Short mmCIF file of C-alpha atoms and ligand atoms in Angstrom, two decimals:
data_model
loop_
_atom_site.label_atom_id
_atom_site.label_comp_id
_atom_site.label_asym_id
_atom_site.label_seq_id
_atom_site.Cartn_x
_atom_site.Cartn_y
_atom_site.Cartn_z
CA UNK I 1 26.04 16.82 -9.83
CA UNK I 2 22.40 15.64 -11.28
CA UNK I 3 21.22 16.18 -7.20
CA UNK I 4 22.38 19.25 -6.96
CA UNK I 5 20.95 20.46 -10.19
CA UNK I 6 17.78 18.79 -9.92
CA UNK I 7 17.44 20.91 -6.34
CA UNK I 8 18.73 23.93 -8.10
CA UNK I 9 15.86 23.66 -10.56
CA UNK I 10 13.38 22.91 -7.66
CA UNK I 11 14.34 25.71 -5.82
CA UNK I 12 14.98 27.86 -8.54
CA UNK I 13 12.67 31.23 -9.27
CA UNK I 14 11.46 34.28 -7.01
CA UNK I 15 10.03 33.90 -3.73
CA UNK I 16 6.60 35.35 -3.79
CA UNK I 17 5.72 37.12 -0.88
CA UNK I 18 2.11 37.69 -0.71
CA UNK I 19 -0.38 38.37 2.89
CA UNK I 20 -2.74 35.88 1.01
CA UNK I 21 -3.20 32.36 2.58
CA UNK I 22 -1.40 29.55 1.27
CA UNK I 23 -2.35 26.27 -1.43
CA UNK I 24 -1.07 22.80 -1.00
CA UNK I 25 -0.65 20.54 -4.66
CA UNK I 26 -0.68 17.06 -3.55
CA UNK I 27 -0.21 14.58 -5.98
CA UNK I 28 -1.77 10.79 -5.30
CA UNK I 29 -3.35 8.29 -6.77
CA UNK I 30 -6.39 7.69 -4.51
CA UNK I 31 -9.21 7.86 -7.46
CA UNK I 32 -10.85 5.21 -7.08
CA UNK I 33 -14.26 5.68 -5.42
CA UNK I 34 -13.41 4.55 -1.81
CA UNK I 35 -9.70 6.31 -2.37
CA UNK I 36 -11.50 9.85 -3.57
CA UNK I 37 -13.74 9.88 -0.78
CA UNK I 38 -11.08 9.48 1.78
CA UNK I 39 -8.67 12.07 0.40
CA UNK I 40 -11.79 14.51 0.43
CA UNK I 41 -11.78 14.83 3.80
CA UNK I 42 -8.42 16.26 3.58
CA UNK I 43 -8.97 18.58 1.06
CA UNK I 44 -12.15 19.83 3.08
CA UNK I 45 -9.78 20.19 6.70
CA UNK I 46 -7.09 21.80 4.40
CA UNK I 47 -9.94 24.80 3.01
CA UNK I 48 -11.66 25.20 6.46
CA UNK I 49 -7.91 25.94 8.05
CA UNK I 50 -8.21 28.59 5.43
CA UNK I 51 -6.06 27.34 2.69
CA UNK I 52 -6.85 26.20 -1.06
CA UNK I 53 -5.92 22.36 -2.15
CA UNK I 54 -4.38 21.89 -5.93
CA UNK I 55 -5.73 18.36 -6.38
CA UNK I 56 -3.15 16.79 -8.61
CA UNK I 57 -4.29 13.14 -9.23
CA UNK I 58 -2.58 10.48 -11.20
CA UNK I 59 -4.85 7.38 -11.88
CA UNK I 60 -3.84 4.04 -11.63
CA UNK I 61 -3.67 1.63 -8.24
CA UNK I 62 0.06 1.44 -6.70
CA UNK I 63 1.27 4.75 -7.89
CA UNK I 64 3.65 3.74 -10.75
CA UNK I 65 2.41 6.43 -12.95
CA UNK I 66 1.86 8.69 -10.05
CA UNK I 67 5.86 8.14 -9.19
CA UNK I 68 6.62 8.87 -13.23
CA UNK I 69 4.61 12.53 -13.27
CA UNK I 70 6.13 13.33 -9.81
CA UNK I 71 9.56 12.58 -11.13
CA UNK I 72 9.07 14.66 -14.53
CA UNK I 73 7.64 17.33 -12.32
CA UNK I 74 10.22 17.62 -9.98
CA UNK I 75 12.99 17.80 -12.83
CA UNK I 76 11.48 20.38 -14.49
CA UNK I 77 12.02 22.26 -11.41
CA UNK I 78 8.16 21.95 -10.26
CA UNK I 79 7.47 19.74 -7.98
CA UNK I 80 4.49 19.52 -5.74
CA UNK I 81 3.88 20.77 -2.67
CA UNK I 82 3.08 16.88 -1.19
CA UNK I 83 3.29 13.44 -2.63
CA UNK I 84 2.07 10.37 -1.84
CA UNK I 85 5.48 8.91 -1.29
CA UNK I 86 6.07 5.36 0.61
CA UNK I 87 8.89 3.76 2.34
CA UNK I 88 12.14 3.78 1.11
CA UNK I 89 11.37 6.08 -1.91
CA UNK I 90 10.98 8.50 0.93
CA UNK I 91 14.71 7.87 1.44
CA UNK I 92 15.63 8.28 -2.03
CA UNK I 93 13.87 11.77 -2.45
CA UNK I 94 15.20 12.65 0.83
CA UNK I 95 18.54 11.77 0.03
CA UNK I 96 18.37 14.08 -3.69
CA UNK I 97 17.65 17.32 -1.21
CA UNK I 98 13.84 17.71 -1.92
CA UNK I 99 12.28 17.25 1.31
CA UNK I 100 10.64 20.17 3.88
CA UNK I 101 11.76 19.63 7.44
CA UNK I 102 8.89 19.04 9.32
CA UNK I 103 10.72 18.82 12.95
CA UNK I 104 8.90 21.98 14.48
CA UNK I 105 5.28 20.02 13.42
CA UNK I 106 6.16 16.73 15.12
CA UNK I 107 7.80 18.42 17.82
CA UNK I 108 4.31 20.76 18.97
CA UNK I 109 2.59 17.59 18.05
CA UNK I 110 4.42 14.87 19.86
CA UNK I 111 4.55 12.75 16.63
CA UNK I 112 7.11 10.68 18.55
CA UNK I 113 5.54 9.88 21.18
CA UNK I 114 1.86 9.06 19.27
CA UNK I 115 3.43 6.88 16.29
CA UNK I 116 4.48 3.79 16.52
CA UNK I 117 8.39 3.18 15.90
CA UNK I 118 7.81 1.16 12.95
CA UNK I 119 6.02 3.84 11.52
CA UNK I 120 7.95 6.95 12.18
CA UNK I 121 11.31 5.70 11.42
CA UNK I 122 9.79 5.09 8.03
CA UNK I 123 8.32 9.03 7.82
CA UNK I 124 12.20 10.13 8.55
CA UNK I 125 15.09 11.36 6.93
CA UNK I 126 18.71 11.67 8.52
CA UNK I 127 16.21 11.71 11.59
CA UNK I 128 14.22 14.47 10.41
CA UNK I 129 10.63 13.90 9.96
CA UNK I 130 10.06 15.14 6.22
CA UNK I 131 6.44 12.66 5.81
CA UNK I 132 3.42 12.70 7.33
CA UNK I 133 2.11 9.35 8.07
CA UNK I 134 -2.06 8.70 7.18
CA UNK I 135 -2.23 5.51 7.90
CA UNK I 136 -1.52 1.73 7.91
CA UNK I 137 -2.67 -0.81 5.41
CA UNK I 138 -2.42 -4.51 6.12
CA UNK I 139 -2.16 -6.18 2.81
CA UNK I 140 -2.04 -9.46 3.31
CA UNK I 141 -6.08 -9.92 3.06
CA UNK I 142 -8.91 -11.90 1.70
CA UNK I 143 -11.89 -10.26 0.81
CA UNK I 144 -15.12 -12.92 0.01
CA UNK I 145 -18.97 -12.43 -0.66
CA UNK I 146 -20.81 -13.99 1.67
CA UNK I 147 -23.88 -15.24 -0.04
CA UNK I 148 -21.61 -16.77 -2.65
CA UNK I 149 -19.58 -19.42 -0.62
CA UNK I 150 -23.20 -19.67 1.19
CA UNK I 151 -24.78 -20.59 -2.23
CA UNK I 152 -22.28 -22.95 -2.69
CA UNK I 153 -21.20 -24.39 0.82
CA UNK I 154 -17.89 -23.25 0.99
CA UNK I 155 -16.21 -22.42 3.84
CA UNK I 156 -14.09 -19.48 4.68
CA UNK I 157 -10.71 -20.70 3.54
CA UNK I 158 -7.78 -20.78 5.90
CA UNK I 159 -4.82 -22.81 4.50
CA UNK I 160 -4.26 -22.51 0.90
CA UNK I 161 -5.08 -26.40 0.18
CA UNK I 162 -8.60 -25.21 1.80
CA UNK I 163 -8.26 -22.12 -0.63
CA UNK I 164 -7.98 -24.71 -3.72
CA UNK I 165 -10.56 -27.00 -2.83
CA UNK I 166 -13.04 -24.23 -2.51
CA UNK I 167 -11.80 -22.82 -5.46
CA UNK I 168 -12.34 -26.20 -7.59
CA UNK I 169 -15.43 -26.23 -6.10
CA UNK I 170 -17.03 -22.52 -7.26
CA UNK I 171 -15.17 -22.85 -10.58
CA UNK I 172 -17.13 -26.50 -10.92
CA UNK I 173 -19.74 -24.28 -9.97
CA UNK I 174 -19.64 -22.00 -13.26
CA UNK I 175 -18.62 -19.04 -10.58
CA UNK I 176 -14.95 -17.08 -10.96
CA UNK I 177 -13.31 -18.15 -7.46
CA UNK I 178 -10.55 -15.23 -7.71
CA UNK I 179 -11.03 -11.93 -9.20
CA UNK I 180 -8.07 -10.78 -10.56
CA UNK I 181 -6.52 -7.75 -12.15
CA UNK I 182 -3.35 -8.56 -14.10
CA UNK I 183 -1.20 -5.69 -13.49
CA UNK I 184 2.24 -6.04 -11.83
CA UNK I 185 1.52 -4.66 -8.34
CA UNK I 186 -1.64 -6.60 -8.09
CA UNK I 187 0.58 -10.20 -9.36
CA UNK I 188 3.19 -8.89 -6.62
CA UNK I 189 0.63 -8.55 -3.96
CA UNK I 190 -0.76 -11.98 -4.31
CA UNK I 191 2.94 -13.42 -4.59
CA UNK I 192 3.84 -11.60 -1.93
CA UNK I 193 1.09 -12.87 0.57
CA UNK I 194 1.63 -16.47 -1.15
CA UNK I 195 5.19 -15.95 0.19
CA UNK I 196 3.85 -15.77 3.82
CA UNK I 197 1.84 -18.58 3.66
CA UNK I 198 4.21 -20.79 2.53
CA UNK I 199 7.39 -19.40 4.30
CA UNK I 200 6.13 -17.60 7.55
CA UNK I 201 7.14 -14.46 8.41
CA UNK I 202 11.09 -14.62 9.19
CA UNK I 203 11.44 -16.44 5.38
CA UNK I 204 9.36 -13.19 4.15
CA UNK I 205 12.35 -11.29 5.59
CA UNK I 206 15.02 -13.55 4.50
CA UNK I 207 13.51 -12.94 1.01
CA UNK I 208 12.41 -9.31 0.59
CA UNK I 209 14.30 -7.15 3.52
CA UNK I 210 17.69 -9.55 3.09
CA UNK I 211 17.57 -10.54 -0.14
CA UNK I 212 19.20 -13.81 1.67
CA UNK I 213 20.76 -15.62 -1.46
CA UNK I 214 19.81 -19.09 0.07
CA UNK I 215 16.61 -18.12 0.62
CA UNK I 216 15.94 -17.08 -2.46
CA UNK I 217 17.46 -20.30 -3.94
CA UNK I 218 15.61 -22.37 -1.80
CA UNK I 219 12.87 -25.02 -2.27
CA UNK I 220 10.57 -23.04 -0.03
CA UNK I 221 10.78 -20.54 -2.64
CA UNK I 222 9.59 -23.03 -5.35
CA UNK I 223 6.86 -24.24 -3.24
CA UNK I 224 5.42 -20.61 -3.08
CA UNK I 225 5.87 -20.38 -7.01
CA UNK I 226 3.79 -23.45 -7.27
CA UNK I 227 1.56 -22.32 -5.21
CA UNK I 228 1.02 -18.74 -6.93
CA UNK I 229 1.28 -20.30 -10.50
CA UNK I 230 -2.44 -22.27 -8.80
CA UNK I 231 -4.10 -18.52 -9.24
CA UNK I 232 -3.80 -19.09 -12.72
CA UNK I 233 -6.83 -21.94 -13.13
CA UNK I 234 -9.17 -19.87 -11.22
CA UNK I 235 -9.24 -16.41 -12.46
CA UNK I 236 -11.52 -14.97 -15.58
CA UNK I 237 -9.90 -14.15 -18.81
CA UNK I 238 -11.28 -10.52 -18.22
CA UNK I 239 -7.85 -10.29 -15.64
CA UNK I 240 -4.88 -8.74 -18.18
CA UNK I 241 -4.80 -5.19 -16.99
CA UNK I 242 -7.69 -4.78 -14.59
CA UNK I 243 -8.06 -1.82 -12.18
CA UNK I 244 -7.91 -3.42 -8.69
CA UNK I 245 -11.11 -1.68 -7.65
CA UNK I 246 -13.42 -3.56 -10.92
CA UNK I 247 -11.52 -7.04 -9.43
CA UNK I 248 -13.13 -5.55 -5.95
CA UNK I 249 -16.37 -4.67 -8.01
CA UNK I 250 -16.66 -8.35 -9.07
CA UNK I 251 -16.69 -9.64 -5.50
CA UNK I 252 -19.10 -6.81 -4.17
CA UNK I 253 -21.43 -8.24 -7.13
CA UNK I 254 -20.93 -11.62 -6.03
CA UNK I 255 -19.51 -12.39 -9.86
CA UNK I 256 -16.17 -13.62 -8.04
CA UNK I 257 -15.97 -15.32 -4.54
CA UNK I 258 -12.66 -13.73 -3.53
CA UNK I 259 -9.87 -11.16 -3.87
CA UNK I 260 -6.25 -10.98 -2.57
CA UNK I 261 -5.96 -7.57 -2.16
CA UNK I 262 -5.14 -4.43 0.72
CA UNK I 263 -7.93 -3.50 2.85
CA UNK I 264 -8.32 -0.55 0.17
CA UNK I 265 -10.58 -3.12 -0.92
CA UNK I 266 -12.61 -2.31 2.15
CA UNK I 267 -12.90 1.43 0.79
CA UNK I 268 -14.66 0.32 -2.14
CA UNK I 269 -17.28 -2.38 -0.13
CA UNK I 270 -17.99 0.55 2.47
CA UNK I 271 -18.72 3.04 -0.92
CA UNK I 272 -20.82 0.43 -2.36
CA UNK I 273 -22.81 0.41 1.46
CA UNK I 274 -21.78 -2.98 2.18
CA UNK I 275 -21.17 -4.23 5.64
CA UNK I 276 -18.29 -6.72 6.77
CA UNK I 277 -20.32 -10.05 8.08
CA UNK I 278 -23.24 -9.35 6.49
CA UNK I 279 -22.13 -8.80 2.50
CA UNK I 280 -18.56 -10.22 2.75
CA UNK I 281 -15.59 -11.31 5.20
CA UNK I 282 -12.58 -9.53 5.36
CA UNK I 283 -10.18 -12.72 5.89
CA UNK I 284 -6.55 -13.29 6.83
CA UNK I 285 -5.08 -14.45 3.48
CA UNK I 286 -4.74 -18.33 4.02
CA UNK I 287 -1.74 -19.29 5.97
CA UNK I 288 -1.12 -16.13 7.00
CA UNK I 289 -3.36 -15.82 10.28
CA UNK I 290 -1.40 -13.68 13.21
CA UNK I 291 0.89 -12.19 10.59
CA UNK I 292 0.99 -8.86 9.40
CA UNK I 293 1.82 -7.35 6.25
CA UNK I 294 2.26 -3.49 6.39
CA UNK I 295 2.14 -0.49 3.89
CA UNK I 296 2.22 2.67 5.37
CA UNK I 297 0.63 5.33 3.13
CA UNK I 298 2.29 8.73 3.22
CA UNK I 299 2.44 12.82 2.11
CA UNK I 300 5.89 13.61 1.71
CA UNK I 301 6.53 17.46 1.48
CA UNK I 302 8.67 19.13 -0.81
CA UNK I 303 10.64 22.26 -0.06
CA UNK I 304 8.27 25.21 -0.62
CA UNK I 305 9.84 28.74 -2.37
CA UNK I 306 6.36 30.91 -1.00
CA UNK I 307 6.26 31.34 3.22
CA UNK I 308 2.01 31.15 2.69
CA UNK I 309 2.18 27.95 0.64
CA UNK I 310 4.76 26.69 3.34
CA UNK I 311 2.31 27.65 5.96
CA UNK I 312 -0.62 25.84 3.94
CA UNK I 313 2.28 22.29 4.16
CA UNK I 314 2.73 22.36 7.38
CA UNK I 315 -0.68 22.78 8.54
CA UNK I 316 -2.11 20.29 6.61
CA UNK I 317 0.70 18.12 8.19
CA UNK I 318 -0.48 18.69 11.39
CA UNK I 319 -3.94 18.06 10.39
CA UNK I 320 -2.96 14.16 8.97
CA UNK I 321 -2.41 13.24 12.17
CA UNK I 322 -5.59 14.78 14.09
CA UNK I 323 -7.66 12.26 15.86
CA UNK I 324 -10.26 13.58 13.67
CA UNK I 325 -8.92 13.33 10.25
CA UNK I 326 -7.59 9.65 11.34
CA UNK I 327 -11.16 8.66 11.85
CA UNK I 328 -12.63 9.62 9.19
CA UNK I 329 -9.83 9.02 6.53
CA UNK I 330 -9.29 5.40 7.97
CA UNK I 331 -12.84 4.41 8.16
CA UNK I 332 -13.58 4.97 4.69
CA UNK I 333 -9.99 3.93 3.38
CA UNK I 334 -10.32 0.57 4.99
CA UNK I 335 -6.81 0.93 6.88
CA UNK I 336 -6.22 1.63 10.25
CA UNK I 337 -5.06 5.14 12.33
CA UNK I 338 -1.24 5.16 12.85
CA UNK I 339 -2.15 6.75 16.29
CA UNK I 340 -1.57 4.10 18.82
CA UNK I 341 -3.57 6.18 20.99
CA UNK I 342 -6.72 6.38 18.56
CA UNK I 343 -10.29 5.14 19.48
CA UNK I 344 -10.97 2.61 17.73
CA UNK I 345 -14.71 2.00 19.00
CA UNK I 346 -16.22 3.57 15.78
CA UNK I 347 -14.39 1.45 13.34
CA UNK I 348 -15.79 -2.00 12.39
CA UNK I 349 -14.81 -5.57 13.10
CA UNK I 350 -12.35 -5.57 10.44
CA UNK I 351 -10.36 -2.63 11.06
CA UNK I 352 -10.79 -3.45 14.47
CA UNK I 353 -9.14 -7.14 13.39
CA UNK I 354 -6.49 -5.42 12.05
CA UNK I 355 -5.06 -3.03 15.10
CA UNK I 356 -5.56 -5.78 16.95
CA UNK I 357 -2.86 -7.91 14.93
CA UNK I 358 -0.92 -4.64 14.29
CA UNK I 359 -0.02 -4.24 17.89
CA UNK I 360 0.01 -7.58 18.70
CA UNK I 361 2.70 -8.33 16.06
CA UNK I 362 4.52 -4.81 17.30
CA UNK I 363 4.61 -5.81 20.73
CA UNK I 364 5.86 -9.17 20.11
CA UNK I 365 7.97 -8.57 17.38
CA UNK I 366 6.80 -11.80 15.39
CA UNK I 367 4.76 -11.39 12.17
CA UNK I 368 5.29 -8.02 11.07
CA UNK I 369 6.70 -7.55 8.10
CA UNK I 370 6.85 -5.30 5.87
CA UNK I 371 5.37 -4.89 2.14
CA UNK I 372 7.51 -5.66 -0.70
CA UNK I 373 5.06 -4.93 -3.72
CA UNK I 374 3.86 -1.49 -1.96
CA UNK I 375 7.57 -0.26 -1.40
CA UNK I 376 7.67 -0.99 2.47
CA UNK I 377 10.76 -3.98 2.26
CA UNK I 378 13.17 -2.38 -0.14
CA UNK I 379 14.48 -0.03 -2.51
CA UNK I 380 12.43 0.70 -6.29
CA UNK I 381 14.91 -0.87 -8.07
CA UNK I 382 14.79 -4.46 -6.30
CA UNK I 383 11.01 -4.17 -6.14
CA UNK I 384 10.73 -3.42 -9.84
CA UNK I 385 12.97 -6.99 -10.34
CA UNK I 386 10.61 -8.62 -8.50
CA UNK I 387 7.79 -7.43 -10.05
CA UNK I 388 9.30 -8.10 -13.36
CA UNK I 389 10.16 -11.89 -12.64
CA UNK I 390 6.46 -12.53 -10.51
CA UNK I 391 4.30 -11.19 -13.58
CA UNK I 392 6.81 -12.88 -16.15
CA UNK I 393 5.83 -16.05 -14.19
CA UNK I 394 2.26 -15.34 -13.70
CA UNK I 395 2.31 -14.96 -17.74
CA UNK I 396 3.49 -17.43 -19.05
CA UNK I 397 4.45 -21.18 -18.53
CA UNK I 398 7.67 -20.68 -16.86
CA UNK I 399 8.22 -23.65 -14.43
CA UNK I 400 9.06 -22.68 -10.93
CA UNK I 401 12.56 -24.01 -10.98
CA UNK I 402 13.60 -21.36 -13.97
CA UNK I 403 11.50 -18.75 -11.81
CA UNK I 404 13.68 -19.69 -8.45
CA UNK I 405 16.45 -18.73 -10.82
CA UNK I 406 15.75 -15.90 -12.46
CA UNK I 407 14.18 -14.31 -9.72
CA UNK I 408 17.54 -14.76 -7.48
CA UNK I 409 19.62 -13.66 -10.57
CA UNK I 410 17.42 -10.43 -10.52
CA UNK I 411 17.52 -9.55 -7.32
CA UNK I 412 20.96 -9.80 -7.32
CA UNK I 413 21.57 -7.56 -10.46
CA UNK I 414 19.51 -4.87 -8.79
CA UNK I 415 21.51 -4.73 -5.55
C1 GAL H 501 -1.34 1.27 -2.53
C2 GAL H 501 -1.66 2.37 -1.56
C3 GAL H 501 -3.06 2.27 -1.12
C4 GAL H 501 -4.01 2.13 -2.29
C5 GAL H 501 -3.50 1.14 -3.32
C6 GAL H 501 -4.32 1.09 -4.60
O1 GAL H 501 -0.01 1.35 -2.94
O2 GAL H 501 -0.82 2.26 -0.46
O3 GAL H 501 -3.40 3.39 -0.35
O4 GAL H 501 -4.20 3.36 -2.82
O5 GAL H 501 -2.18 1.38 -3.66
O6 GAL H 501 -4.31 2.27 -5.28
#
């Protein structure tokens, strides 16, 4: 009853029929200054096609408050033309009725045969594509300034006891060795990559894809709280509540040595001029060399009441997945092209690092997994338990044994 009424409300009102050409309204929450420049180039292919582009952005890193406006939007009957939607939520609006069919765009386009499984079967709905893939993010990163481990001898960590020593060594040093912001998507991105270094990718999958009770019970699972309660000692007391891209700010400044963060964080080192090898490394988290965390960003489209504005959708779908928008988007988001077929020749070592381990992992089936703290592993309601239990943790001086336990407990409520 509340689905068909919330579609009755969406799709409520006249159609307009006017000659004129159409406008898109996306709603994201790419503001930050590597995020804004990327979703400019959009906005620029969308108004030389010959439509206009509502910007409607929502501030604040891993779309939580994005997701809250779309939601009040679309239940007042007014949703956007596009959101940035991801993974399973794509399901969930899909499954409420709000979705455009976007079969005749993939179809002249050959999105099947261009996009990799893993990342179509994500854009579709009861087989239908109703998203239009921009890219892939690998997550499970470690961005470092390179004259500050220089300065102070350090090694690029790969193991998390080599993580700690260096750490103990730059804090000794009177320098922050992790720059932090405490907000729950950026404590369940650093879990979630502390996960793969202590459990490996198939434990990853036991835990956020399976929700495997035993694997959530397990002492593996206490080892990896252990090891992300270690964060604690080595970030500033600037952390509660800040913006990803200042924790990125304080690395590009050299006043931190490292982040755990998406390469977004690239976005923000490219916008700042900085070049990977010379400024800073782009690292495999520690412990989680070969293995490939994914989070597929996304423009879902909504059912459109105007023919022009429909026009204006589906075009700009088509243009997400040009070889020409993937290029330019990618190399200033820091993620890679979801075009298996893209050139990657202009993009630098790290991006080139990254399709390298994203086909790699494809092909052999062994390290990919996908995202649980940017929606990729499961559905909003499990994530948000999660989330709840890893920044409860991360806040307090809950021992890892009650965290094992109240983090199982969750999950299992949420199911
Ligand atoms: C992620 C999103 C990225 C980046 C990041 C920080 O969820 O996939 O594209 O925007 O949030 O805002």
């Amino acid at each position: 009853m509340f689905k068909k009424t919330l579609l009755a409300m969406a799709l409520g009102g006249t159609i307009a029929a006017t000659a004129q050409a159409g406008e898109v309204e996306v709603l994201h929450w790419w503001t930050s200054g590597g995020e804004a420049k990327s979703i400019a180039v959009l906005k620029e292919m969308v108004n030389d096609a010959g439509h206009s582009w509502k910007d409607f952005a929502v501030a604040g890193g891993g779309g939580e408050n994005a997701y809250t406006v779309l939601r009040s939007r679309a239940v007042s009957g007014n949703a956007p033309a596009s959101a940035q939607i991801k993974g399973l939520e794509i399901q969930e609006w899909g499954d409420l009725g709000f979705l455009a069919d976007l079969s005749d765009v993939a179809e002249d386009n050959n999105w099947d045969s261009i996009l990799p499984a893993v990342v179509s079967d994500v854009m579709k709905h009861d087989g239908k594509f109703v998203a239009a893939p921009v890219n892939v993010h690998r997550v499970n990163w470690m961005w470092a300034n390179k004259a500050v481990l220089e300065e102070h001898g350090v090694k690029a960590p790969t193991s998390l006891d080599e993580l700690w020593a260096a750490s103990d060594k730059l804090k000794a040093a009177g320098i922050t060795p992790i720059a932090h912001g405490g907000q729950p998507w950026q404590d369940a991105t650093t879990f979630e990559s502390i996960v793969l270094a202590v459990g490996g990718a198939d434990f990853f999958s036991q835990v956020f894809v399976d929700h495997d009770q035993a694997a959530l019970e397990s002492d593996t699972m206490k080892t990896a709280f252990e090891e992300f309660g270690k964060v604690k000692q080595y970030i500033d007391k600037g952390a509660p509540g800040r913006d990803w891209n200042v924790a990125t700010g304080m690395v590009i400044k050299g006043e931190a040595a490292f982040q755990f963060m998406g390469d977004w964080a690239k976005g923000e080192f490219s916008a700042a001029g900085k070049q990977p090898g010379a400024d800073y490394y782009c690292l495999p988290f520690p412990g989680t060399e070969g293995e490939f965390t994914f989070n597929i960003d996304s423009l879902a489209m909504f059912k459109q009441r105007s023919s022009e504005n429909e026009e204006a959708q589906m075009k700009m779908a088509e243009l997400i997945l040009s070889p020409e928008f993937q290029d330019v988007f990618n190399m200033n988001k820091g993620s890679i092209p979801v075009r298996l077929d893209q050139d990657m020749s202009g993009f630098d070592s790290c991006a080139q690092a990254s399709m390298d381990t994203f086909k790699a992992t494809s092909a052999s089936g062994e390290g990919l997994v996908p995202s649980m703290a940017h929606g990729m592993s499961t559905t909003s309601a499990i994530q948000g338990a999660i989330y709840d239990v890893a920044t409860d943790f991360f806040n307090s001086d809950m021992s890892a044994d009650e965290a094992v336990l109240k983090l199982s407990r969750a999950v299992r409520a949420a199911q």
